[in-house]
Structure formats: structure tokens, C-alpha cells
Amino acid sequence: MQIPFTKSYSTGQEIKNIESAMKLGKLSGDGDYTKKCEQFLEDRYSVERVLLTTSCTDALELAALLCDLSPGDEVIVPSFTFVSSALAFVLRGAKIVFCDSKTDHPNMDEDLIESLITSKTKIIVPVHYGGVACNMKKIMEIAKKHNLFVVEDAAQAIESSFNGKQLGTIGDLGTFSFHDTKNISAGEGGALLINNKKFVKRAEILREKGTNRKAFFNGSIDKYGWVDVGSSFLPSELCSAFLYAQLQAIDSIQERRHNVWNYYDLNLNEHSAYKKPLKSKLGNAHLYYLLFKDKNTRNFYLKNLRDAGIGASFHFLPLEKSEYIQKNYLEVEIQNCKLSHSFSEQILRLPLYTGMNSDEIDYVISRIHEISK
Ligand SMILES: *Cc1c(COP(=O)(O)O)cnc(C)c1O
């Protein structure tokens, strides 16, 4: 049996939406389906304004532009995250200051943040790993005290909340990813969630190549032109049409993923080699990982699972250990994030996708029990 790590899922409605977008005869961005998706997300999560983008990376770049960084400004980013959480700010000339993980979870340790703040700090970027919430109350308090922006990288966190509020809707700005690997997908896609009203007008301009095209089409100005910096961040209607079908099915998609997560949880035995995730760390059933006692044991399971045709996977490498940071930063500028390093060595993610059936999960579980004998 071959079990991929992830596999795209479609409800059947995607192709119908794409056909109907084609019939409307306009496939460039900001058309009917783009607006429908934005409206859906604004209503469901009570966000001031949502702008679809071509990826979460683009949404983060748009957020970095909105925060008006100057070269040398500092941005606090977890060590244990995807490149884009840092890269968007690096493009604006910012220096990244890496925050280590908590002892019991890869998320950034909120208690370390204040020790990383200097007079140059501008932004804190919490990343909700696996859709498990960072302590947003603490982070917002720190940001307020030091007058910093908060940009939540909620790429993995759709349908996950902190104190009843959807993740990505608590900081000044937040971002979602609709990449093929995420719970809700458009193949490639993303969204910027704007919670701080003062960013709305400018965000619409920056997304439209620095032009006031949006205001022109709304009829609020009589000609449109180049007024600011920006880029082309708008997805095509084909992507938005696909995405809208997924958003409409969000409850059933989430139910299926939770079923897979719970099936793993019920049927995997406890073992001295690894720990199962706590139920309290379930998040939005974005991923299911085992935490091994050390790197060698993790790699032993990884190899055996892969030999059995199972696409198990490790996850992030600490960003401060990357070739880019090692080449471009002075040694004294690089934080040593030990816990992030351990998570990087000890995490093993199991296949989890929306359409995964019980035979497939059973196969993964039986292999793990076999290796554990
Ligand atoms: C997937 C992911 C991204 C990038 O999303 P894209 O839509 O592929 O650009 C950024 N941050 C985190 C934490 C992610 O998991």
C-alpha cells in the first residue's frame, strides 16, 4: 500500500464553480468568486476586511509592506517555522530575531519575547503551529506595552481559535494559506486578514500594483493611477472559484480531518519511544505528529515507514541554522534556539489528509506498532 503524506481533496463542486466563472467571461482577480470568498471569511470570523492573495507568503509580504519597515528594523519570529514567516520581512530589509519554542510545544515561548525586544523592534510574528494557538493575550499585552505591531502567521490555523476568536483575527494583521497541504486549499492561495482598520485602504492599493483601481471601480474617484508601492497579489477567478467550493464545505472537511486525527489517537498505543500529541493540542486537525525521545529513534521510524510506502515526514529545520542566516548574519546576532532544535529532531508527522480512509490509517498504525515491537 502506498500512502502519501498529503493528497488534495475536492468536493465535486470546484469544477462546477470554475465552469461558471468561465461563463461569466472574466477570469482576472477581484471578480465574483474572489469577493464571495472574502465575504465568507469576513462573516464567519468577524474580520474587518479580508483580501485574497496568491499565497500566504504574498499575504505576509503585503503585511510587511503595510507595517512600513525601514532597513535595520527588527522583527521577532519563531525559530521553528516555515521560511516565509521570516522572508517577507527580510525582503523589506528587516533583521530577524528568532524566538525559541516552549518546552511542551513548538510554538514560540511568549515568556521569552520581552527579552528579545530592543529599540529597533517593530513587529512580533506569532505562528500557530499545527493550528494550536499561541497565547495571544500575552502577546497582545507585550505588543501594546512596547508599541509593536502583531502579524499572526495563521497559515495552518483556519478554524482554530484563542478565547473564542479565530486565529489570525487577533493581531493587527493575520494571514491564511490555501496551499495544497493546508486544510482548505486552492492549490496555491492565501488571504490577508485586516483587523486594524487603518490598514484597509492602503492594503487594497498595495494589492493592486500600487494603483487606486479599486476606488475607481467603486466610483469613489474619477480616474485611476499609480499612487503607492505594491505588487500583483491578486489570485485569478479560477483559483477563487475552486476555493469557494472548499469554503462552502468547510464544516464537512473539518469533520473528516478530526475523524482521522481521533482515529490515530484512539488506535495508536502509548510507547516508550514516542509521545502521542495531547488532546488539548488537537488544534484544527491540521497535522498529527509523534514526538520521539531522540533523533536516531525518530529517523529509524521514518526510514521504516518510508520503506513501507508511507509518506511520513519530519518538519521545520530551525531557521537560524539555515544557510541564508548563517551566511548573512554575524554570529552574535544569531539566537541559539535549543528547544526548536529538539523539536526539529524529534517530530515525525504522519500522513493526514481530508479524504484519508480507515484502511489507510489502519495501515499506518499497524506499521508503527510493528516497528515498535
Ligand atoms: C504553509 C505555510 C506558509 C506558506 O504558505 P503559502 O501559501 O505556501 O505561501 C507560511 N507559514 C506557515 C507557518 C506555513 O505553514
Tab-separated table of C-alpha atoms and ligand atoms in Angstrom:
chain	number	residue	atom	x	y	z
A	1	MET	CA	0.000	0.000	0.000
A	2	GLN	CA	1.274	3.494	-0.862
A	3	ILE	CA	0.156	6.291	1.463
A	4	PRO	CA	1.214	9.792	0.527
A	5	PHE	CA	1.899	12.352	3.247
A	6	THR	CA	-0.831	14.551	1.834
A	7	LYS	CA	-3.274	14.423	-1.042
A	8	SER	CA	-5.522	17.152	-2.415
A	9	TYR	CA	-9.223	16.820	-1.776
A	10	SER	CA	-12.114	18.082	-3.800
A	11	THR	CA	-15.814	18.180	-3.024
A	12	GLY	CA	-17.006	17.924	-6.647
A	13	GLN	CA	-18.330	21.471	-6.619
A	14	GLU	CA	-14.944	23.022	-7.561
A	15	ILE	CA	-15.215	22.118	-11.243
A	16	LYS	CA	-18.771	23.465	-11.414
A	17	ASN	CA	-17.678	26.785	-9.904
A	18	ILE	CA	-14.764	27.012	-12.339
A	19	GLU	CA	-17.129	26.438	-15.254
A	20	SER	CA	-19.460	29.102	-14.000
A	21	ALA	CA	-16.545	31.548	-13.574
A	22	MET	CA	-15.568	30.836	-17.185
A	23	LYS	CA	-19.102	31.523	-18.353
A	24	LEU	CA	-19.007	34.929	-16.664
A	25	GLY	CA	-16.217	35.775	-19.094
A	26	LYS	CA	-13.832	37.486	-16.669
A	27	LEU	CA	-11.080	35.463	-15.033
A	28	SER	CA	-8.707	38.130	-13.689
A	29	GLY	CA	-8.732	38.910	-9.973
A	30	ASP	CA	-11.255	40.643	-7.733
A	31	GLY	CA	-14.241	39.214	-9.588
A	32	ASP	CA	-17.352	37.493	-8.229
A	33	TYR	CA	-15.699	34.455	-6.667
A	34	THR	CA	-12.881	36.429	-5.073
A	35	LYS	CA	-15.470	38.705	-3.454
A	36	LYS	CA	-17.601	35.726	-2.378
A	37	CYS	CA	-14.622	34.100	-0.634
A	38	GLU	CA	-13.670	37.346	1.088
A	39	GLN	CA	-17.232	37.934	2.253
A	40	PHE	CA	-17.469	34.367	3.544
A	41	LEU	CA	-14.292	34.739	5.621
A	42	GLU	CA	-15.274	38.206	6.902
A	43	ASP	CA	-18.668	36.923	8.057
A	44	ARG	CA	-17.517	33.622	9.508
A	45	TYR	CA	-14.619	35.078	11.504
A	46	SER	CA	-15.840	38.652	12.100
A	47	VAL	CA	-12.876	40.300	10.404
A	48	GLU	CA	-12.856	43.970	9.387
A	49	ARG	CA	-11.578	43.142	5.893
A	50	VAL	CA	-10.209	40.062	4.131
A	51	LEU	CA	-8.167	40.262	0.922
A	52	LEU	CA	-7.459	37.081	-1.014
A	53	THR	CA	-3.871	36.766	-2.232
A	54	THR	CA	-1.991	34.295	-4.402
A	55	SER	CA	-0.341	32.695	-1.347
A	56	CYS	CA	0.195	33.122	2.369
A	57	THR	CA	3.742	34.207	1.538
A	58	ASP	CA	2.240	37.043	-0.537
A	59	ALA	CA	-0.137	37.939	2.290
A	60	LEU	CA	2.865	38.161	4.635
A	61	GLU	CA	4.717	40.335	2.108
A	62	LEU	CA	1.688	42.601	1.910
A	63	ALA	CA	1.626	42.753	5.728
A	64	ALA	CA	5.327	43.643	5.814
A	65	LEU	CA	4.753	46.458	3.295
A	66	LEU	CA	1.838	47.804	5.355
A	67	CYS	CA	3.977	47.947	8.504
A	68	ASP	CA	6.406	50.335	6.726
A	69	LEU	CA	9.633	48.724	7.879
A	70	SER	CA	12.940	50.526	7.495
A	71	PRO	CA	16.222	48.673	6.952
A	72	GLY	CA	17.587	47.541	10.314
A	73	ASP	CA	14.191	47.298	11.993
A	74	GLU	CA	13.794	44.090	13.958
A	75	VAL	CA	11.037	41.505	13.689
A	76	ILE	CA	10.579	38.703	16.222
A	77	VAL	CA	9.804	35.388	14.517
A	78	PRO	CA	9.803	31.847	15.927
A	79	SER	CA	12.791	29.709	15.024
A	80	PHE	CA	10.524	26.719	14.360
A	81	THR	CA	8.510	27.851	11.345
A	82	PHE	CA	8.384	27.937	7.565
A	83	VAL	CA	10.776	30.258	5.711
A	84	SER	CA	8.005	32.652	4.616
A	85	SER	CA	7.277	33.802	8.198
A	86	ALA	CA	10.723	35.449	8.144
A	87	LEU	CA	11.352	36.008	4.439
A	88	ALA	CA	8.531	38.508	3.918
A	89	PHE	CA	10.213	40.840	6.432
A	90	VAL	CA	13.751	40.135	5.195
A	91	LEU	CA	12.633	41.457	1.789
A	92	ARG	CA	11.906	44.805	3.479
A	93	GLY	CA	15.400	44.939	4.973
A	94	ALA	CA	14.393	43.845	8.467
A	95	LYS	CA	16.632	41.895	10.811
A	96	ILE	CA	15.029	38.720	12.117
A	97	VAL	CA	15.294	37.961	15.826
A	98	PHE	CA	14.487	34.306	16.486
A	99	CYS	CA	12.348	33.205	19.409
A	100	ASP	CA	12.725	29.683	20.792
A	101	SER	CA	9.861	27.202	21.321
A	102	LYS	CA	8.024	26.354	24.529
A	103	THR	CA	9.147	23.239	26.400
A	104	ASP	CA	5.917	21.371	25.651
A	105	HIS	CA	5.085	22.700	22.169
A	106	PRO	CA	6.929	24.059	19.085
A	107	ASN	CA	5.086	27.421	19.300
A	108	MET	CA	7.143	30.471	20.300
A	109	ASP	CA	7.613	30.853	24.064
A	110	GLU	CA	5.703	34.040	24.953
A	111	ASP	CA	7.803	34.413	28.112
A	112	LEU	CA	10.962	34.945	26.009
A	113	ILE	CA	9.566	37.697	23.799
A	114	GLU	CA	10.276	40.665	26.078
A	115	SER	CA	13.941	39.698	26.438
A	116	LEU	CA	14.255	39.908	22.627
A	117	ILE	CA	12.777	43.412	22.284
A	118	THR	CA	15.138	46.334	21.547
A	119	SER	CA	14.571	49.951	20.484
A	120	LYS	CA	14.526	48.688	16.865
A	121	THR	CA	11.807	46.065	17.291
A	122	LYS	CA	8.712	46.758	15.153
A	123	ILE	CA	6.729	43.541	14.812
A	124	ILE	CA	6.016	40.255	16.600
A	125	VAL	CA	5.045	37.364	14.309
A	126	PRO	CA	3.311	34.549	16.229
A	127	VAL	CA	2.960	31.348	14.190
A	128	HIS	CA	0.255	28.919	15.342
A	129	TYR	CA	1.968	25.594	14.686
A	130	GLY	CA	-0.438	22.866	13.590
A	131	GLY	CA	-3.293	25.275	14.282
A	132	VAL	CA	-2.520	25.240	18.011
A	133	ALA	CA	-2.888	28.751	19.404
A	134	CYS	CA	-0.058	30.832	20.827
A	135	ASN	CA	-1.093	32.727	23.965
A	136	MET	CA	-2.456	35.749	22.115
A	137	LYS	CA	-3.484	37.520	25.316
A	138	LYS	CA	0.112	37.668	26.497
A	139	ILE	CA	1.456	38.565	23.055
A	140	MET	CA	-1.051	41.404	22.567
A	141	GLU	CA	-0.226	42.786	26.020
A	142	ILE	CA	3.506	42.809	25.245
A	143	ALA	CA	2.870	44.428	21.851
A	144	LYS	CA	0.737	47.131	23.420
A	145	LYS	CA	3.268	47.861	26.141
A	146	HIS	CA	6.137	48.245	23.621
A	147	ASN	CA	4.069	49.772	20.797
A	148	LEU	CA	4.650	46.948	18.318
A	149	PHE	CA	2.555	45.511	15.508
A	150	VAL	CA	1.430	41.889	15.658
A	151	VAL	CA	1.229	39.934	12.394
A	152	GLU	CA	-0.174	36.440	13.007
A	153	ASP	CA	1.016	33.779	10.612
A	154	ALA	CA	-2.123	31.644	10.787
A	155	ALA	CA	-1.188	29.730	7.606
A	156	GLN	CA	-2.030	26.417	9.308
A	157	ALA	CA	-4.724	27.686	11.636
A	158	ILE	CA	-8.038	28.159	9.828
A	159	GLU	CA	-10.933	27.064	12.138
A	160	SER	CA	-8.756	27.322	15.260
A	161	SER	CA	-9.303	29.906	17.920
A	162	PHE	CA	-7.960	31.517	21.079
A	163	ASN	CA	-10.568	32.517	23.684
A	164	GLY	CA	-13.285	32.111	21.050
A	165	LYS	CA	-11.606	34.292	18.436
A	166	GLN	CA	-10.374	32.766	15.170
A	167	LEU	CA	-6.557	32.800	14.965
A	168	GLY	CA	-5.335	35.465	12.549
A	169	THR	CA	-8.078	37.864	13.665
A	170	ILE	CA	-6.447	38.996	16.920
A	171	GLY	CA	-3.235	40.767	15.833
A	172	ASP	CA	-3.203	43.923	13.666
A	173	LEU	CA	-2.902	41.665	10.632
A	174	GLY	CA	-3.153	37.917	10.054
A	175	THR	CA	-2.593	35.522	7.189
A	176	PHE	CA	-4.073	32.209	5.974
A	177	SER	CA	-2.630	29.758	3.474
A	178	PHE	CA	-4.702	27.839	0.939
A	179	HIS	CA	-1.725	25.820	-0.275
A	180	ASP	CA	-2.477	22.238	-1.305
A	181	THR	CA	-1.091	20.939	2.023
A	182	LYS	CA	-3.417	23.037	4.194
A	183	ASN	CA	-6.929	22.144	5.440
A	184	ILE	CA	-8.689	24.374	2.912
A	185	SER	CA	-6.986	24.636	-0.442
A	186	ALA	CA	-6.971	26.405	-3.784
A	187	GLY	CA	-3.810	24.592	-4.907
A	188	GLU	CA	-1.934	27.808	-4.162
A	189	GLY	CA	-3.618	30.676	-2.391
A	190	GLY	CA	-3.767	32.841	0.696
A	191	ALA	CA	-5.549	35.652	2.471
A	192	LEU	CA	-4.644	38.752	4.414
A	193	LEU	CA	-6.931	39.348	7.405
A	194	ILE	CA	-7.018	43.023	8.311
A	195	ASN	CA	-8.127	43.629	11.876
A	196	ASN	CA	-6.640	47.091	12.337
A	197	LYS	CA	-8.939	49.356	10.288
A	198	LYS	CA	-6.217	51.845	9.485
A	199	PHE	CA	-4.644	49.363	7.053
A	200	VAL	CA	-7.690	48.636	4.883
A	201	LYS	CA	-7.482	51.372	2.262
A	202	ARG	CA	-3.745	51.109	1.732
A	203	ALA	CA	-3.863	47.295	1.584
A	204	GLU	CA	-6.324	47.480	-1.329
A	205	ILE	CA	-3.917	49.776	-3.188
A	206	LEU	CA	-0.792	47.684	-2.497
A	207	ARG	CA	-2.557	44.517	-3.672
A	208	GLU	CA	-3.417	46.265	-6.969
A	209	LYS	CA	0.149	47.109	-8.039
A	210	GLY	CA	0.130	50.395	-6.140
A	211	THR	CA	-2.851	51.763	-8.058
A	212	ASN	CA	-6.166	53.097	-6.789
A	213	ARG	CA	-8.017	50.857	-9.229
A	214	LYS	CA	-10.365	49.587	-6.522
A	215	ALA	CA	-11.606	53.070	-5.590
A	216	PHE	CA	-12.033	53.806	-9.303
A	217	PHE	CA	-14.279	50.801	-9.855
A	218	ASN	CA	-16.255	51.664	-6.719
A	219	GLY	CA	-16.951	55.020	-8.312
A	220	SER	CA	-15.378	56.997	-5.455
A	221	ILE	CA	-12.721	58.621	-7.718
A	222	ASP	CA	-12.911	59.514	-11.413
A	223	LYS	CA	-9.540	58.277	-12.664
A	224	TYR	CA	-7.115	55.685	-11.529
A	225	GLY	CA	-3.364	55.767	-11.430
A	226	TRP	CA	-0.168	54.886	-9.643
A	227	VAL	CA	-0.240	56.184	-6.067
A	228	ASP	CA	1.935	53.909	-3.889
A	229	VAL	CA	4.308	50.921	-3.893
A	230	GLY	CA	2.738	47.484	-4.274
A	231	SER	CA	2.742	44.323	-6.290
A	232	SER	CA	0.428	41.895	-8.009
A	233	PHE	CA	-1.067	39.890	-5.168
A	234	LEU	CA	-4.497	39.035	-6.606
A	235	PRO	CA	-5.472	35.434	-7.357
A	236	SER	CA	-7.271	34.595	-10.590
A	237	GLU	CA	-11.001	33.822	-10.506
A	238	LEU	CA	-10.170	30.214	-11.371
A	239	CYS	CA	-8.415	29.807	-8.013
A	240	SER	CA	-11.107	31.720	-6.131
A	241	ALA	CA	-13.854	29.601	-7.740
A	242	PHE	CA	-12.072	26.450	-6.543
A	243	LEU	CA	-11.524	27.951	-3.106
A	244	TYR	CA	-15.158	28.977	-2.730
A	245	ALA	CA	-16.282	25.347	-3.117
A	246	GLN	CA	-13.873	24.351	-0.342
A	247	LEU	CA	-15.031	27.155	1.959
A	248	GLN	CA	-18.655	26.153	1.431
A	249	ALA	CA	-17.711	22.625	2.556
A	250	ILE	CA	-15.530	23.755	5.462
A	251	ASP	CA	-17.618	22.016	8.148
A	252	SER	CA	-17.552	18.620	6.443
A	253	ILE	CA	-13.839	18.971	5.576
A	254	GLN	CA	-13.050	19.739	9.206
A	255	GLU	CA	-15.208	16.849	10.402
A	256	ARG	CA	-13.325	14.421	8.175
A	257	ARG	CA	-9.937	15.683	9.371
A	258	HIS	CA	-10.977	15.465	13.007
A	259	ASN	CA	-12.126	11.899	12.388
A	260	VAL	CA	-8.674	10.979	11.045
A	261	TRP	CA	-6.962	12.691	13.983
A	262	ASN	CA	-9.191	10.936	16.519
A	263	TYR	CA	-8.745	7.582	14.803
A	264	TYR	CA	-4.967	7.907	15.178
A	265	ASP	CA	-5.397	8.992	18.767
A	266	LEU	CA	-7.670	6.052	19.683
A	267	ASN	CA	-5.708	3.340	17.928
A	268	LEU	CA	-2.066	4.219	18.429
A	269	ASN	CA	-0.588	2.638	21.537
A	270	GLU	CA	1.499	4.581	24.002
A	271	HIS	CA	5.163	3.670	23.650
A	272	SER	CA	8.439	4.457	25.392
A	273	ALA	CA	9.977	5.602	22.075
A	274	TYR	CA	7.487	8.385	21.433
A	275	LYS	CA	4.760	10.534	22.904
A	276	LYS	CA	1.377	10.978	21.257
A	277	PRO	CA	0.030	14.541	20.974
A	278	LEU	CA	-2.177	15.664	23.842
A	279	LYS	CA	-5.878	16.022	23.042
A	280	SER	CA	-5.556	19.623	24.184
A	281	LYS	CA	-3.093	20.149	21.318
A	282	LEU	CA	-5.514	18.968	18.669
A	283	GLY	CA	-5.993	22.437	17.158
A	284	ASN	CA	-7.781	22.210	13.801
A	285	ALA	CA	-6.590	18.685	12.943
A	286	HIS	CA	-4.084	20.187	10.531
A	287	LEU	CA	-1.413	17.667	11.448
A	288	TYR	CA	-0.757	14.643	13.641
A	289	TYR	CA	2.774	14.127	14.905
A	290	LEU	CA	4.596	11.806	17.246
A	291	LEU	CA	7.355	13.267	19.399
A	292	PHE	CA	10.272	10.842	19.669
A	293	LYS	CA	12.745	10.607	22.529
A	294	ASP	CA	15.681	11.389	20.222
A	295	LYS	CA	16.739	11.934	16.620
A	296	ASN	CA	18.032	8.405	15.978
A	297	THR	CA	14.797	6.776	17.082
A	298	ARG	CA	12.775	9.258	15.012
A	299	ASN	CA	14.895	8.590	11.931
A	300	PHE	CA	14.621	4.823	12.460
A	301	TYR	CA	10.810	5.048	12.381
A	302	LEU	CA	10.933	7.490	9.464
A	303	LYS	CA	13.038	5.129	7.376
A	304	ASN	CA	10.926	2.081	8.211
A	305	LEU	CA	7.667	3.866	7.459
A	306	ARG	CA	9.009	5.154	4.151
A	307	ASP	CA	10.247	1.696	3.232
A	308	ALA	CA	6.675	0.514	3.827
A	309	GLY	CA	5.361	3.103	1.343
A	310	ILE	CA	4.159	5.577	3.965
A	311	GLY	CA	4.897	9.254	3.386
A	312	ALA	CA	5.784	10.137	6.985
A	313	SER	CA	7.770	13.334	7.325
A	314	PHE	CA	9.879	15.406	9.688
A	315	HIS	CA	9.151	19.148	9.779
A	316	PHE	CA	10.909	22.509	10.015
A	317	LEU	CA	14.641	22.974	10.454
A	318	PRO	CA	15.404	25.836	12.866
A	319	LEU	CA	15.573	28.981	10.724
A	320	GLU	CA	18.642	30.382	12.493
A	321	LYS	CA	20.569	27.270	11.372
A	322	SER	CA	19.680	27.880	7.706
A	323	GLU	CA	22.365	28.583	5.151
A	324	TYR	CA	20.842	32.014	4.485
A	325	ILE	CA	21.021	33.193	8.096
A	326	GLN	CA	24.437	31.617	8.737
A	327	LYS	CA	25.831	33.442	5.665
A	328	ASN	CA	24.213	36.823	6.221
A	329	TYR	CA	24.142	37.319	9.986
A	330	LEU	CA	27.024	37.838	12.409
A	331	GLU	CA	27.438	35.070	14.952
A	332	VAL	CA	26.450	37.380	17.824
A	333	GLU	CA	23.225	38.248	16.012
A	334	ILE	CA	22.021	34.650	15.889
A	335	GLN	CA	19.958	33.278	18.765
A	336	ASN	CA	20.541	29.665	19.707
A	337	CYS	CA	17.077	28.136	19.897
A	338	LYS	CA	17.670	24.814	21.614
A	339	LEU	CA	14.085	23.681	22.021
A	340	SER	CA	13.284	24.451	18.401
A	341	HIS	CA	16.301	22.336	17.511
A	342	SER	CA	14.991	19.405	19.601
A	343	PHE	CA	11.523	19.604	18.027
A	344	SER	CA	13.182	19.615	14.643
A	345	GLU	CA	14.988	16.372	15.503
A	346	GLN	CA	12.142	14.621	17.314
A	347	ILE	CA	8.945	15.343	15.380
A	348	LEU	CA	7.553	12.774	12.969
A	349	ARG	CA	4.403	13.788	11.100
A	350	LEU	CA	2.056	11.037	9.972
A	351	PRO	CA	0.000	11.198	6.774
A	352	LEU	CA	-3.191	13.186	7.349
A	353	TYR	CA	-5.450	14.336	4.543
A	354	THR	CA	-9.124	15.092	4.202
A	355	GLY	CA	-10.049	12.074	2.083
A	356	MET	CA	-7.987	9.560	4.113
A	357	ASN	CA	-9.954	6.343	4.707
A	358	SER	CA	-9.785	3.932	7.633
A	359	ASP	CA	-7.862	1.246	5.666
A	360	GLU	CA	-5.136	3.776	5.021
A	361	ILE	CA	-4.976	4.913	8.640
A	362	ASP	CA	-5.050	1.276	9.838
A	363	TYR	CA	-2.081	0.513	7.620
A	364	VAL	CA	-0.044	3.408	9.074
A	365	ILE	CA	-0.964	2.394	12.627
A	366	SER	CA	-0.140	-1.288	12.085
A	367	ARG	CA	3.271	-0.361	10.663
A	368	ILE	CA	4.040	1.818	13.664
A	369	HIS	CA	3.063	-0.974	16.061
A	370	GLU	CA	5.161	-3.387	14.029
A	371	ILE	CA	8.247	-1.139	14.235
A	372	SER	CA	7.643	-0.676	17.961
A	373	LYS	CA	7.754	-4.418	18.741
B	1	LIG	C1	2.339	26.873	4.545
B	1	LIG	C2	2.920	27.945	5.381
B	1	LIG	C3	3.292	29.197	4.858
B	1	LIG	C4	3.307	29.498	3.383
B	1	LIG	O1	2.088	29.404	2.776
B	1	LIG	P1	1.982	29.582	1.169
B	1	LIG	O2	0.525	29.760	0.940
B	1	LIG	O3	2.525	28.322	0.564
B	1	LIG	O4	2.776	30.765	0.791
B	1	LIG	C5	3.712	30.184	5.719
B	1	LIG	N1	3.809	29.955	7.045
B	1	LIG	C6	3.494	28.756	7.580
B	1	LIG	C7	3.594	28.580	9.055
B	1	LIG	C8	3.054	27.712	6.774
B	1	LIG	O5	2.763	26.529	7.317
